[in-house]
mmCIF file of C-alpha atoms in Angstrom:
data_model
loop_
_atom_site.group_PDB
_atom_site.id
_atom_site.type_symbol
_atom_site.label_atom_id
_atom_site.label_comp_id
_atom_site.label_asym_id
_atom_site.label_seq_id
_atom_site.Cartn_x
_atom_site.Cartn_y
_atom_site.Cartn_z
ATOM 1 C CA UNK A 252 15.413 7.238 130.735
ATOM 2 C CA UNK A 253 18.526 8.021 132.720
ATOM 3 C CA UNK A 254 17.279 10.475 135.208
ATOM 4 C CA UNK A 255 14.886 8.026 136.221
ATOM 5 C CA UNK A 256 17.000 5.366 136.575
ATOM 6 C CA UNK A 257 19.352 7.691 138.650
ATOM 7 C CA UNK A 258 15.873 8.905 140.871
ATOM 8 C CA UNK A 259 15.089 4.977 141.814
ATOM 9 C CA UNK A 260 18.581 3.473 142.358
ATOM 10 C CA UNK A 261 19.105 6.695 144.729
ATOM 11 C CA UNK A 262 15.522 6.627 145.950
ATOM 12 C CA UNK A 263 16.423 2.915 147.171
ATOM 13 C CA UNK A 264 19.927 3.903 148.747
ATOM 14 C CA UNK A 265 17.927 6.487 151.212
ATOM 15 C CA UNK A 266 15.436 4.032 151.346
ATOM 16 C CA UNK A 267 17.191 1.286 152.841
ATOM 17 C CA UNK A 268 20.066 3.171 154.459
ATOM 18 C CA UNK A 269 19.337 3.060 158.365
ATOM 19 C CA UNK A 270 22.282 4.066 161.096
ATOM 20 C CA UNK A 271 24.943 6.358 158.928
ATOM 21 C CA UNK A 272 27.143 6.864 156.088
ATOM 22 C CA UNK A 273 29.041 3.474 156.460
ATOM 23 C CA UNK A 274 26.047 1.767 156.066
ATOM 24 C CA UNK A 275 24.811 3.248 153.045
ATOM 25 C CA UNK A 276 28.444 2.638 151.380
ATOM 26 C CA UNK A 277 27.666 -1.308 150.063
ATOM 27 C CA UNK A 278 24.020 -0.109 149.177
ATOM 28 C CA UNK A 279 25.679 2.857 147.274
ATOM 29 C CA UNK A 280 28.334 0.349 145.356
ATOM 30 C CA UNK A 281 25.855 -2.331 144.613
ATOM 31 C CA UNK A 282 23.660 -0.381 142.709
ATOM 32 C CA UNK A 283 26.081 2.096 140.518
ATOM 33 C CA UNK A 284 28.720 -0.609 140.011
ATOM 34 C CA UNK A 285 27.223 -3.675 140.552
ATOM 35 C CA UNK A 286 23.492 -3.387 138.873
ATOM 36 C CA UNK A 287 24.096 0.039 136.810
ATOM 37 C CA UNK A 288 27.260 0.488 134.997
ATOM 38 C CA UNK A 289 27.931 3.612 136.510
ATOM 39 C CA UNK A 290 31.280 3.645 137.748
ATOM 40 C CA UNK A 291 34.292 1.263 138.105
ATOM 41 C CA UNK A 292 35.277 0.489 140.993
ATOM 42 C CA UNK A 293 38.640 2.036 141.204
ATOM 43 C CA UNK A 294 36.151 5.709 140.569
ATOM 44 C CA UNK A 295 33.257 3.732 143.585
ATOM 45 C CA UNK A 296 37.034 3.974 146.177
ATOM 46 C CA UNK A 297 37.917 7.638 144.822
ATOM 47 C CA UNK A 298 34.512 9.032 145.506
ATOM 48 C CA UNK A 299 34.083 6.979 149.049
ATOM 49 C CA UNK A 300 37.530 8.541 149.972
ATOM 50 C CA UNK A 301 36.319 12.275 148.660
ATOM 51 C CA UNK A 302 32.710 11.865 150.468
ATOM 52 C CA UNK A 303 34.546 11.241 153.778
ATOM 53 C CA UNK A 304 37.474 14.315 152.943
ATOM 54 C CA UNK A 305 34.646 16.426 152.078
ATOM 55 C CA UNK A 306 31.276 17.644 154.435
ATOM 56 C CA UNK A 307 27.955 16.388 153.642
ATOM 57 C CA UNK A 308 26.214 12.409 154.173
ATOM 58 C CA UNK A 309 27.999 9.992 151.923
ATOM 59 C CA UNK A 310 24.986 9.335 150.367
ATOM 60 C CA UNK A 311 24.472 12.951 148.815
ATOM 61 C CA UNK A 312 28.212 13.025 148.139
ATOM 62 C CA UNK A 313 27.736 9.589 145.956
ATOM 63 C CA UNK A 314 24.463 10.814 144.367
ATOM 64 C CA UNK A 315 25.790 14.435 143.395
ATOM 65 C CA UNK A 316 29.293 12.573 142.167
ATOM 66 C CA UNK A 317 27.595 10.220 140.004
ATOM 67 C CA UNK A 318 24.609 11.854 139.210
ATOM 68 C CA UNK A 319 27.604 14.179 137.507
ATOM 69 C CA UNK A 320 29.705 11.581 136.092
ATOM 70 C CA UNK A 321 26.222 9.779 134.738
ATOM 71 C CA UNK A 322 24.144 13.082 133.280
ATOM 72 C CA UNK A 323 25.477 16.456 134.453
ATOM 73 C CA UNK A 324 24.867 18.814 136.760
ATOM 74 C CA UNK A 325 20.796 18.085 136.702
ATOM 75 C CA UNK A 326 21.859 14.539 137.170
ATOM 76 C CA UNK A 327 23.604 15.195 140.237
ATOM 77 C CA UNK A 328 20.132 17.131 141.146
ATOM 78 C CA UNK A 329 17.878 14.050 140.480
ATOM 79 C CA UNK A 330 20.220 11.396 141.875
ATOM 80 C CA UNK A 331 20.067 13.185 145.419
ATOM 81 C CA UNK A 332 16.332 14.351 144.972
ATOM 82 C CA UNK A 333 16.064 10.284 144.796
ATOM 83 C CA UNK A 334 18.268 10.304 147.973
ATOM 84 C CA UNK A 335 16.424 12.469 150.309
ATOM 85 C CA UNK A 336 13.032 11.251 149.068
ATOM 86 C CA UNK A 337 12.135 8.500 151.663
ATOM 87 C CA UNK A 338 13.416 10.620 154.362
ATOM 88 C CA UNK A 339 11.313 13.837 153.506
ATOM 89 C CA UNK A 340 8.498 11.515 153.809
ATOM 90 C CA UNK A 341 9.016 8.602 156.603
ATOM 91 C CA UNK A 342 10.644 11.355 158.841
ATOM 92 C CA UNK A 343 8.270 14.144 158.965
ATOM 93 C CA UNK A 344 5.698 11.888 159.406
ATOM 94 C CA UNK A 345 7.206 10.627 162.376
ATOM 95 C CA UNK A 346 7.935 14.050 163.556
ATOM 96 C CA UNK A 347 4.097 14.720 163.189
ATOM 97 C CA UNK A 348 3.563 12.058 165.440
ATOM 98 C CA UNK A 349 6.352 12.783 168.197
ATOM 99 C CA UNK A 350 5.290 16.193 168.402
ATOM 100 C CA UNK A 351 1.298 15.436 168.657
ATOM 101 C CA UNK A 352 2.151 12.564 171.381
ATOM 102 C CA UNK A 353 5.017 13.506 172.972
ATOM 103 C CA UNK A 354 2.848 14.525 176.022
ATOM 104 C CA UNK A 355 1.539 11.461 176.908
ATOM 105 C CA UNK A 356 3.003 9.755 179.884
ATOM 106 C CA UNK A 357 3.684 6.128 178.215
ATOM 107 C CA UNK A 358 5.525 8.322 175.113
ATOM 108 C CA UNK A 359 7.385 10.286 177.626
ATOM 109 C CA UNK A 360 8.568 7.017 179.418
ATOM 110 C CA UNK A 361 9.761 5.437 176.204
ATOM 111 C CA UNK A 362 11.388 8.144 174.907
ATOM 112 C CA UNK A 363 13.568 8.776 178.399
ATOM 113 C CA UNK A 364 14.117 5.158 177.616
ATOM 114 C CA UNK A 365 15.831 6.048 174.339
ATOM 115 C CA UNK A 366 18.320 9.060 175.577
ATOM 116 C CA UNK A 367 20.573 7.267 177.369
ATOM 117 C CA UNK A 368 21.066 4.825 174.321
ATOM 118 C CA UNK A 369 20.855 7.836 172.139
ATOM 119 C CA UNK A 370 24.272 9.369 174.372
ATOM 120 C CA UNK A 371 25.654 5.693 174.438
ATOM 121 C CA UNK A 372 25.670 5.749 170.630
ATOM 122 C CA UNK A 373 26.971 9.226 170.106
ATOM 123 C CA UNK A 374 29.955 8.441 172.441
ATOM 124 C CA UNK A 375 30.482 5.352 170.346
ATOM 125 C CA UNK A 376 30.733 7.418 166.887
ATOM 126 C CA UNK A 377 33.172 9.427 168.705
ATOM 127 C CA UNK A 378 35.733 6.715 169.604
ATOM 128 C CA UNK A 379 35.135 5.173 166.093
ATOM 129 C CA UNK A 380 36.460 8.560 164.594
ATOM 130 C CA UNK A 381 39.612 9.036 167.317
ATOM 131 C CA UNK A 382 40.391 5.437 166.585
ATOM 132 C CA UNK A 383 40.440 7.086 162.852
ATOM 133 C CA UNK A 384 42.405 9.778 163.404
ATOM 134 C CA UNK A 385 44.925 8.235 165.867
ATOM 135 C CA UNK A 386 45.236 4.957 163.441
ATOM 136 C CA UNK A 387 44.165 5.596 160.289
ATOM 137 C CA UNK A 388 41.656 2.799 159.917
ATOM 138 C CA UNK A 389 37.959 2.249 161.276
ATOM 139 C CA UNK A 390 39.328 -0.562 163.931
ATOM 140 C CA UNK A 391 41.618 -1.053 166.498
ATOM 141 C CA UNK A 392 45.331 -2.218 165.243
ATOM 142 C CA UNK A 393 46.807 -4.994 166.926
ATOM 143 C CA UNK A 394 49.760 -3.062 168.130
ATOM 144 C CA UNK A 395 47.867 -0.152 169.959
ATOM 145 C CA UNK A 396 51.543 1.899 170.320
ATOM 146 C CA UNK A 397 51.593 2.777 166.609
ATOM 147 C CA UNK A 398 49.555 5.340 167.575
ATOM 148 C CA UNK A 399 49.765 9.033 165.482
ATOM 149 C CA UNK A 400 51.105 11.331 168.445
ATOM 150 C CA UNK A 401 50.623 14.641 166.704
ATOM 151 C CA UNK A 402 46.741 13.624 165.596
ATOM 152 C CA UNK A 403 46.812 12.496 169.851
ATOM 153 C CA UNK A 404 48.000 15.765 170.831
ATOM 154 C CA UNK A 405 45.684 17.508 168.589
ATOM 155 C CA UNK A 406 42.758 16.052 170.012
ATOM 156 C CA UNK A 407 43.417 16.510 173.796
ATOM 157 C CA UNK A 408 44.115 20.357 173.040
ATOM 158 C CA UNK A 409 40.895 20.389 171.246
ATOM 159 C CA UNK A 410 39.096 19.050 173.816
ATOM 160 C CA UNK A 411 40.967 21.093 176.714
ATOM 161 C CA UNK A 412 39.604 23.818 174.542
ATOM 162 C CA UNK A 413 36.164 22.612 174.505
ATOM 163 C CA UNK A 414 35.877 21.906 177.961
ATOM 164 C CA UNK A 415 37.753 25.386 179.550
ATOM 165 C CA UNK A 416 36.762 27.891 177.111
ATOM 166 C CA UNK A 417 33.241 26.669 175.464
ATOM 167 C CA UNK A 418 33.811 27.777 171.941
ATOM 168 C CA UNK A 419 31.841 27.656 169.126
ATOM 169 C CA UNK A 420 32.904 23.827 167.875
ATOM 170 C CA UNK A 421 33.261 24.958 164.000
ATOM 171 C CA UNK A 422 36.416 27.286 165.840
ATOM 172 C CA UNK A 423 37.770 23.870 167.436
ATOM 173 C CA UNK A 424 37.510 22.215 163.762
ATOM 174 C CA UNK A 425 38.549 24.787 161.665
ATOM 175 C CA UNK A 426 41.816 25.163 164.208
ATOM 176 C CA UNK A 427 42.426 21.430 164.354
ATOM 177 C CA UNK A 428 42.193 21.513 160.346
ATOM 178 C CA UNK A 429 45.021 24.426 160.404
ATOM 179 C CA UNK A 430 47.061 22.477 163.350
ATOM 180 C CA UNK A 431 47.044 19.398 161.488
ATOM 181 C CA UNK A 432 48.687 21.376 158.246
ATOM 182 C CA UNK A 433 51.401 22.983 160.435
ATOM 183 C CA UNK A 434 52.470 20.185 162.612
ATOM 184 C CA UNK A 435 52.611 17.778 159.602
ATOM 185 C CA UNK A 436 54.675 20.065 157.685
ATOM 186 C CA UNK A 437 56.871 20.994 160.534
ATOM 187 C CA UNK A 438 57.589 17.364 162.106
ATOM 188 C CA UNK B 287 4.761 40.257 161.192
ATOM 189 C CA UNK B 288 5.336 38.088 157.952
ATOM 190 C CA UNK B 289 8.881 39.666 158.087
ATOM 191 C CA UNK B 290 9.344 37.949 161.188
ATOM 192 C CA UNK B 291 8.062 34.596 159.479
ATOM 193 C CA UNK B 292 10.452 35.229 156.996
ATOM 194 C CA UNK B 293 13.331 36.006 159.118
ATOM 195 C CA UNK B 294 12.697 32.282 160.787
ATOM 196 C CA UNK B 295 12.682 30.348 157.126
ATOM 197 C CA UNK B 296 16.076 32.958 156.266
ATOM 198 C CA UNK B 297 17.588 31.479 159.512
ATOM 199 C CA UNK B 298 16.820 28.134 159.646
ATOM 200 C CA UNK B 299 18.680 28.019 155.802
ATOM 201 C CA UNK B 300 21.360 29.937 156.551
ATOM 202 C CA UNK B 301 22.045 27.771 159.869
ATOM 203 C CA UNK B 302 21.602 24.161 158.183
ATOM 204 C CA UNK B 303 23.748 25.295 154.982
ATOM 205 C CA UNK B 304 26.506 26.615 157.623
ATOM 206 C CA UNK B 305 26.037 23.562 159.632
ATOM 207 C CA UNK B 306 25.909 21.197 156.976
ATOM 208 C CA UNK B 307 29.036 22.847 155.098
ATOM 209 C CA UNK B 308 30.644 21.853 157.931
ATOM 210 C CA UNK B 309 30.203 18.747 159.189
ATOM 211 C CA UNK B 310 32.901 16.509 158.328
ATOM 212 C CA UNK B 311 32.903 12.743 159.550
ATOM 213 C CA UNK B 312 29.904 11.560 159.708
ATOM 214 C CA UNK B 313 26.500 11.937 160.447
ATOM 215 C CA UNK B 314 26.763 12.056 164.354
ATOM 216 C CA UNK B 315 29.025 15.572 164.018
ATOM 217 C CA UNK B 316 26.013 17.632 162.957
ATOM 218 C CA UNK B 317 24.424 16.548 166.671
ATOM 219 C CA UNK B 318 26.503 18.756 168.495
ATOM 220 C CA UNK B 319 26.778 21.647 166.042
ATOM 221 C CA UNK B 320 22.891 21.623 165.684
ATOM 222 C CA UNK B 321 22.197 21.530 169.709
ATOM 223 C CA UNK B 322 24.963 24.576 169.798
ATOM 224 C CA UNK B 323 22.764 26.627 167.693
ATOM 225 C CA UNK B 324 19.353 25.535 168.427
ATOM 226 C CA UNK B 325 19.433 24.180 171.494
ATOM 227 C CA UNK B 326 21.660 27.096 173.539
ATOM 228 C CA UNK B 327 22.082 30.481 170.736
ATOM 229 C CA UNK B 328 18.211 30.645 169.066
ATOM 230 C CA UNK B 329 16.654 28.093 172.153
ATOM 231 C CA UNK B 330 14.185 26.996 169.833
ATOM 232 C CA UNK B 331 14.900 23.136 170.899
ATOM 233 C CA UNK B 332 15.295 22.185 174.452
ATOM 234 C CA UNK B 333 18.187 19.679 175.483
ATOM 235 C CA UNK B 334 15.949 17.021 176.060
ATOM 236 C CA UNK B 335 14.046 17.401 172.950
ATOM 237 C CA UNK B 336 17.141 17.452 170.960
ATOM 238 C CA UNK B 337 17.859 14.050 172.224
ATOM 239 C CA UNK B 338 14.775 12.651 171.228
ATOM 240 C CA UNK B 339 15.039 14.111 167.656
ATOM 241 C CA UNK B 340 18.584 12.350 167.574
ATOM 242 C CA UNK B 341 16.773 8.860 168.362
ATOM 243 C CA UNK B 342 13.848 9.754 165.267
ATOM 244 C CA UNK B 343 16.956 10.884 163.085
ATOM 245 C CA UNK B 344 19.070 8.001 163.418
ATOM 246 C CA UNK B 345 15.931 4.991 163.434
ATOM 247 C CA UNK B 346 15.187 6.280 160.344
ATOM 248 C CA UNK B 347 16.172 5.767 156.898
ATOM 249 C CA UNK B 348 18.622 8.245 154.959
ATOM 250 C CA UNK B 349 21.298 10.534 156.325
ATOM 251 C CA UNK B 350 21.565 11.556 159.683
ATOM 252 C CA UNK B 351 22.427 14.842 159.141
ATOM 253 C CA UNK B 352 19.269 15.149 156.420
ATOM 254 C CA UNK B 353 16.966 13.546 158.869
ATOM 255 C CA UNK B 354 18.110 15.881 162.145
ATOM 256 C CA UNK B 355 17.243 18.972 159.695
ATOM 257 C CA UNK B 356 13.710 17.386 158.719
ATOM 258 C CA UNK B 357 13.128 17.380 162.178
ATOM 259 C CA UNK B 358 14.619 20.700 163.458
ATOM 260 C CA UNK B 359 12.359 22.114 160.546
ATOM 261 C CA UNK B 360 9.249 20.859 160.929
ATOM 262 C CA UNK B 361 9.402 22.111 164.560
ATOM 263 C CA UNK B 362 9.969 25.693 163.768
ATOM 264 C CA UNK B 363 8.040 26.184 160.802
ATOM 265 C CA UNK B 364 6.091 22.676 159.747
ATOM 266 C CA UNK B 365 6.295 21.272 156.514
ATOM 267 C CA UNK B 366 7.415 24.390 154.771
ATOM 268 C CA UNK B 367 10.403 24.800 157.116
ATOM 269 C CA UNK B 368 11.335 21.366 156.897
ATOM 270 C CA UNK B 369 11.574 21.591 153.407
ATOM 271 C CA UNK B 370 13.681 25.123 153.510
ATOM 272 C CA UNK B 371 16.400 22.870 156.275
ATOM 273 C CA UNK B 372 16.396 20.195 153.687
ATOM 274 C CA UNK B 373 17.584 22.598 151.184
ATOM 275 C CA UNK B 374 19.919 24.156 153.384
ATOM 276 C CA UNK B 375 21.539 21.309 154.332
ATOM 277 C CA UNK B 376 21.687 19.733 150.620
ATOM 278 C CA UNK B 377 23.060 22.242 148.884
ATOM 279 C CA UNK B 378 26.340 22.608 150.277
ATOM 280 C CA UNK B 379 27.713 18.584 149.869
ATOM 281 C CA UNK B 380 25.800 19.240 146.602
ATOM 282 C CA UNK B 381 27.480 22.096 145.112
ATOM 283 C CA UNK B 382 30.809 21.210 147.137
ATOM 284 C CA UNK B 383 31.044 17.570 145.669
ATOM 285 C CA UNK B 384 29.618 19.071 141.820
ATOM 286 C CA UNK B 385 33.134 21.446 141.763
ATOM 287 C CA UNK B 386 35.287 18.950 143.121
ATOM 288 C CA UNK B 387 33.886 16.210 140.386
ATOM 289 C CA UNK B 388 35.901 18.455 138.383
ATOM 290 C CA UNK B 389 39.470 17.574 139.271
ATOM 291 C CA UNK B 390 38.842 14.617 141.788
ATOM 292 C CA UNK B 391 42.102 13.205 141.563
ATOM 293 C CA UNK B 392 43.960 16.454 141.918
ATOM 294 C CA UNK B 393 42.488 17.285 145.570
ATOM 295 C CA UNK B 394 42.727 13.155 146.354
ATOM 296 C CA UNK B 395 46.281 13.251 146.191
ATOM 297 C CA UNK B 396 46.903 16.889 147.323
ATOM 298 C CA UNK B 397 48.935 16.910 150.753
ATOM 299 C CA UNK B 398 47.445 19.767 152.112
ATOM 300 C CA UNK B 399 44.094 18.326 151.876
ATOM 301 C CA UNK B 400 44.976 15.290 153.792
ATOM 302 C CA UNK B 401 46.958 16.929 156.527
ATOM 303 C CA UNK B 402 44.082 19.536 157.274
ATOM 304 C CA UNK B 403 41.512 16.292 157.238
ATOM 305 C CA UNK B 404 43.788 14.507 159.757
ATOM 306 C CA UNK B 405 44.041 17.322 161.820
ATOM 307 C CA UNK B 406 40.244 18.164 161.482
ATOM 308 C CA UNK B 407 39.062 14.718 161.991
ATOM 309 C CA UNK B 408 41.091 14.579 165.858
ATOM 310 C CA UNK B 409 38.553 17.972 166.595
ATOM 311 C CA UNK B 410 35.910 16.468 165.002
ATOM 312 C CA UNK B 411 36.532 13.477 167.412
ATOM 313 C CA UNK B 412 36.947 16.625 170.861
ATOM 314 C CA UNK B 413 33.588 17.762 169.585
ATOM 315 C CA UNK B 414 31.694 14.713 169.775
ATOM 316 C CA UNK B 415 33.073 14.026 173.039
ATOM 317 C CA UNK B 416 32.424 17.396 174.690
ATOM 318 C CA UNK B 417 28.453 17.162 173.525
ATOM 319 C CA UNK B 418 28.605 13.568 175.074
ATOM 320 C CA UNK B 419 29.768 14.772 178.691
ATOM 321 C CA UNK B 420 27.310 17.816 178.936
ATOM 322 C CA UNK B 421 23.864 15.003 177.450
ATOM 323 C CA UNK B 422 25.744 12.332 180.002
ATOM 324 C CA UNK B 423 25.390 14.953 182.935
ATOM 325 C CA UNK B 424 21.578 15.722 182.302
ATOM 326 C CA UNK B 425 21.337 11.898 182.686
ATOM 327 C CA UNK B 426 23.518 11.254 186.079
ATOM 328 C CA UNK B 427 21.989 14.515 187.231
ATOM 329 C CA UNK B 428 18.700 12.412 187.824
ATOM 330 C CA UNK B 429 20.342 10.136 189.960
ATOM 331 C CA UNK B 430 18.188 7.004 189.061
ATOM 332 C CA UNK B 431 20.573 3.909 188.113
ATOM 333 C CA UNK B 432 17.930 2.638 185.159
ATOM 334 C CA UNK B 433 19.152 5.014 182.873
ATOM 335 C CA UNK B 434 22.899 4.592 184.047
ATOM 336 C CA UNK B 435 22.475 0.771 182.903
ATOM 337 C CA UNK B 436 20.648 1.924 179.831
ATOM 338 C CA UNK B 437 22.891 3.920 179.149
ATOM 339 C CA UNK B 438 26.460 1.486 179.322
ATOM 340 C CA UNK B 439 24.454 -1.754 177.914
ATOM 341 C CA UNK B 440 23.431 0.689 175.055
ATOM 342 C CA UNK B 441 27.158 1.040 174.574
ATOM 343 C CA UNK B 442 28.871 -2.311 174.867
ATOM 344 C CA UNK B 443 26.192 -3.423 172.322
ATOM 345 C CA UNK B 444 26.852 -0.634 170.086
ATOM 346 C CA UNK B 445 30.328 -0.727 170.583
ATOM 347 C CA UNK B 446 31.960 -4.713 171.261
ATOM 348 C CA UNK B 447 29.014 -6.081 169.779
ATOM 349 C CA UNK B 448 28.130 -4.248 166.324
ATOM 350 C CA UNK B 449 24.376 -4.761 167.431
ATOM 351 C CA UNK B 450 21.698 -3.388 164.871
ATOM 352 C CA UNK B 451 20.752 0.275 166.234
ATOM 353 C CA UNK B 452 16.951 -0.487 165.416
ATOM 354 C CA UNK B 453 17.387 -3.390 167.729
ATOM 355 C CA UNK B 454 18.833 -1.299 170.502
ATOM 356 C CA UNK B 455 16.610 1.747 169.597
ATOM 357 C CA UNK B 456 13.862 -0.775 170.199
ATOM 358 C CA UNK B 457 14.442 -2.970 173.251
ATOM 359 C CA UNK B 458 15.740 0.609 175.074
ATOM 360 C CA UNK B 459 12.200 1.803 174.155
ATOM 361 C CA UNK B 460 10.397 -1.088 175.529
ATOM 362 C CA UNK B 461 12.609 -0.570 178.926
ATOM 363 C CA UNK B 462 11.406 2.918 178.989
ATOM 364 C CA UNK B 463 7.432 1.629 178.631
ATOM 365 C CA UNK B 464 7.861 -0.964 181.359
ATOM 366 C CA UNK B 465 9.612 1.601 184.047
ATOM 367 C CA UNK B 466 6.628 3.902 182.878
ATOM 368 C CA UNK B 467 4.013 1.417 183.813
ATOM 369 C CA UNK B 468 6.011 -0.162 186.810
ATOM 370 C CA UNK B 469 6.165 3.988 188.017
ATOM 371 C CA UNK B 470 2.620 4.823 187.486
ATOM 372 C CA UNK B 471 1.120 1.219 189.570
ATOM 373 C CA UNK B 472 3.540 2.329 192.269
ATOM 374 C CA UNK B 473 2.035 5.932 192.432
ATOM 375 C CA UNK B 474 -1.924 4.383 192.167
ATOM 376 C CA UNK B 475 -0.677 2.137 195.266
ATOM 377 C CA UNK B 476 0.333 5.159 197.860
ATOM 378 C CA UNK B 477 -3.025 6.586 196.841
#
């Protein structure tokens, strides 16, 4: 039974997927190259490329891509159904709780505990993604000067623009999106 | 009245699906698109709360983005609207990733496509960075130098040390509980 098969391998991708896309990516490719045979793994690369060119988690990008390439368009359906599963459940429960104990002073004092770590991390995405634009590659090159200048100039306008102006930030990524096409055309 | 009830499940899916349609690289990028909507346009989340719900979304399992939704949609409308923010935010990678399926290689390889996701990915990048001054600012604001260590340990272990965010998400939690106790035998004592 195929849509079955595509509910539980999925089901276990959002199950054991905890911090981000990247590290659902080795649970995605073990379980629809390595223990289904799903896709090669020239098609695993393609779709991890397109899931990171396109919106949307990587995990519902993989599920609706194979879930497609597998069974269709109900497939695609099933295999992220499977994907959002143990979320739907493990995360509104804890939202019952937060929101029922939030008020109490030892859950208060935890929780202003967890922002600055919460910031600490956020800032850290964000350097892992300039370090992507500026060098094409998740880590730092050993040869820091061959950097991208026009993806550099890019993002300090962008943020100039965030910081002056306040703008809604789908304007700042829709006109970086439209920079990057002109300047890499024109130079 | 049940209008208005309806209005709130219309607007929480239309906002996800917008949101999620848009957030390109990573999980992290529908943070500051959500607290721009929620947080400062409807002001159904306060900044502090939003921060919290970033901790529950990101200890958890699944998607970031996904989880941030649940929880943005079980605070406005319960179960119900965290099922309609689930939707939202699903069908867009869903139906996106379904017509592309169709010619894959075609928009791999297409030079447009790259160049706009190069040039996308630097404001992606300004984004994340502008949300991470204004949250750091609520936090040096307080002028108490626990959460200013929190705060840079958090990020050399994140960031030069690739430690597991449960285990940071954890031992920052158990900091919180101690100042909390430490706080509360210091107040008992002046009474």
């Amino acid at each position: 039974m195929i849509y079955l098969e595509l509910f539980w391998s999925f089901f276990q991708i959002g199950l054991f997927s905890i911090g981000g896309g990247y590290a659902a990516m080795p649970l995605i490719q073990n379980q629809v190259v390595d223990v289904h045979p799903w896709l090669t793994m020239t098609q695993f690369a393609d779709i991890m490329t397109i899931a990171e060119m396109t919106p949307g988690p990587i995990a519902i990008n993989g599920a609706t891509f194979v879930g497609i390439q597998v069974a269709g368009f109900p497939g695609a359906v099933i295999a992220t159904l499977g994907c959002i599963f143990p979320s739907c459940v493990i995360v509104m429960t804890l939202a019952y709780i937060y929101y029922r104990y939030r008020g109490l002073n030892m859950v208060q004092g935890i929780l202003a505990g967890l922002r600055p770590a919460v910031i600490a991390m956020i800032a850290s995405a964000g350097i892992s993604l300039l370090i992507m634009a500026l060098y094409g590659q998740r880590s730092l090159p050993s040869d820091l000067k061959q950097f991208d200048a026009i993806a550099l100039f890019i993002s300090i306008t962008a943020f100039i623009i965030l910081r002056k102006f306040k703008p809604h930030p789908l304007w700042v990524m829709a006109g970086s999106g439209l920079a990057g096409i002109i300047l890499y055309t024109l130079i | 009245m049940a209008n208005l009830k309806n209005n709130r499940y219309l607007k929480l899916f239309t906002s996800t699906f917008k949101l999620s349609a848009c957030t390109f690289g990573g999980g992290f990028v529908i943070i500051p698109l959500m607290r721009k909507k929620f947080v400062q346009e409807l002001e159904w989340i306060e900044e502090q709360e939003m921060l919290d719900l970033t901790a529950i979304a990101q200890s958890s399992p699944g998607a970031i983005a996904v989880n941030a939704s649940i929880l943005v949609g079980y605070h406005v409308a319960g179960v119900l609207g965290a099922l309609v923010t689930v939707v939202g935010t699903v069908l867009p990678p869903l139906i996106i990733i379904s017509i592309i399926s169709l010619f894959y290689k075609a928009f791999r390889d297409n030079p447009i496509v790259s160049m706009a996701m190069a040039g996308m990915l630097c404001g992606v990048a300004a984004v994340i960075f502008d949300v991470v001054i204004d949250m750091a600012k609520v936090v040096f604001k307080k002028k108490r130098l626990l959460p200013l260590l929190v705060l840079i340990g958090a990020f050399i272990a994140v960031r030069f040390y690739a430690v597991n965010i449960l285990i940071i998400i954890l031992v920052c939690g158990v900091i919180g509980a101690i100042d909390t106790v430490v706080h509360e035998k210091k107040g008992a004592e002046v009474k």
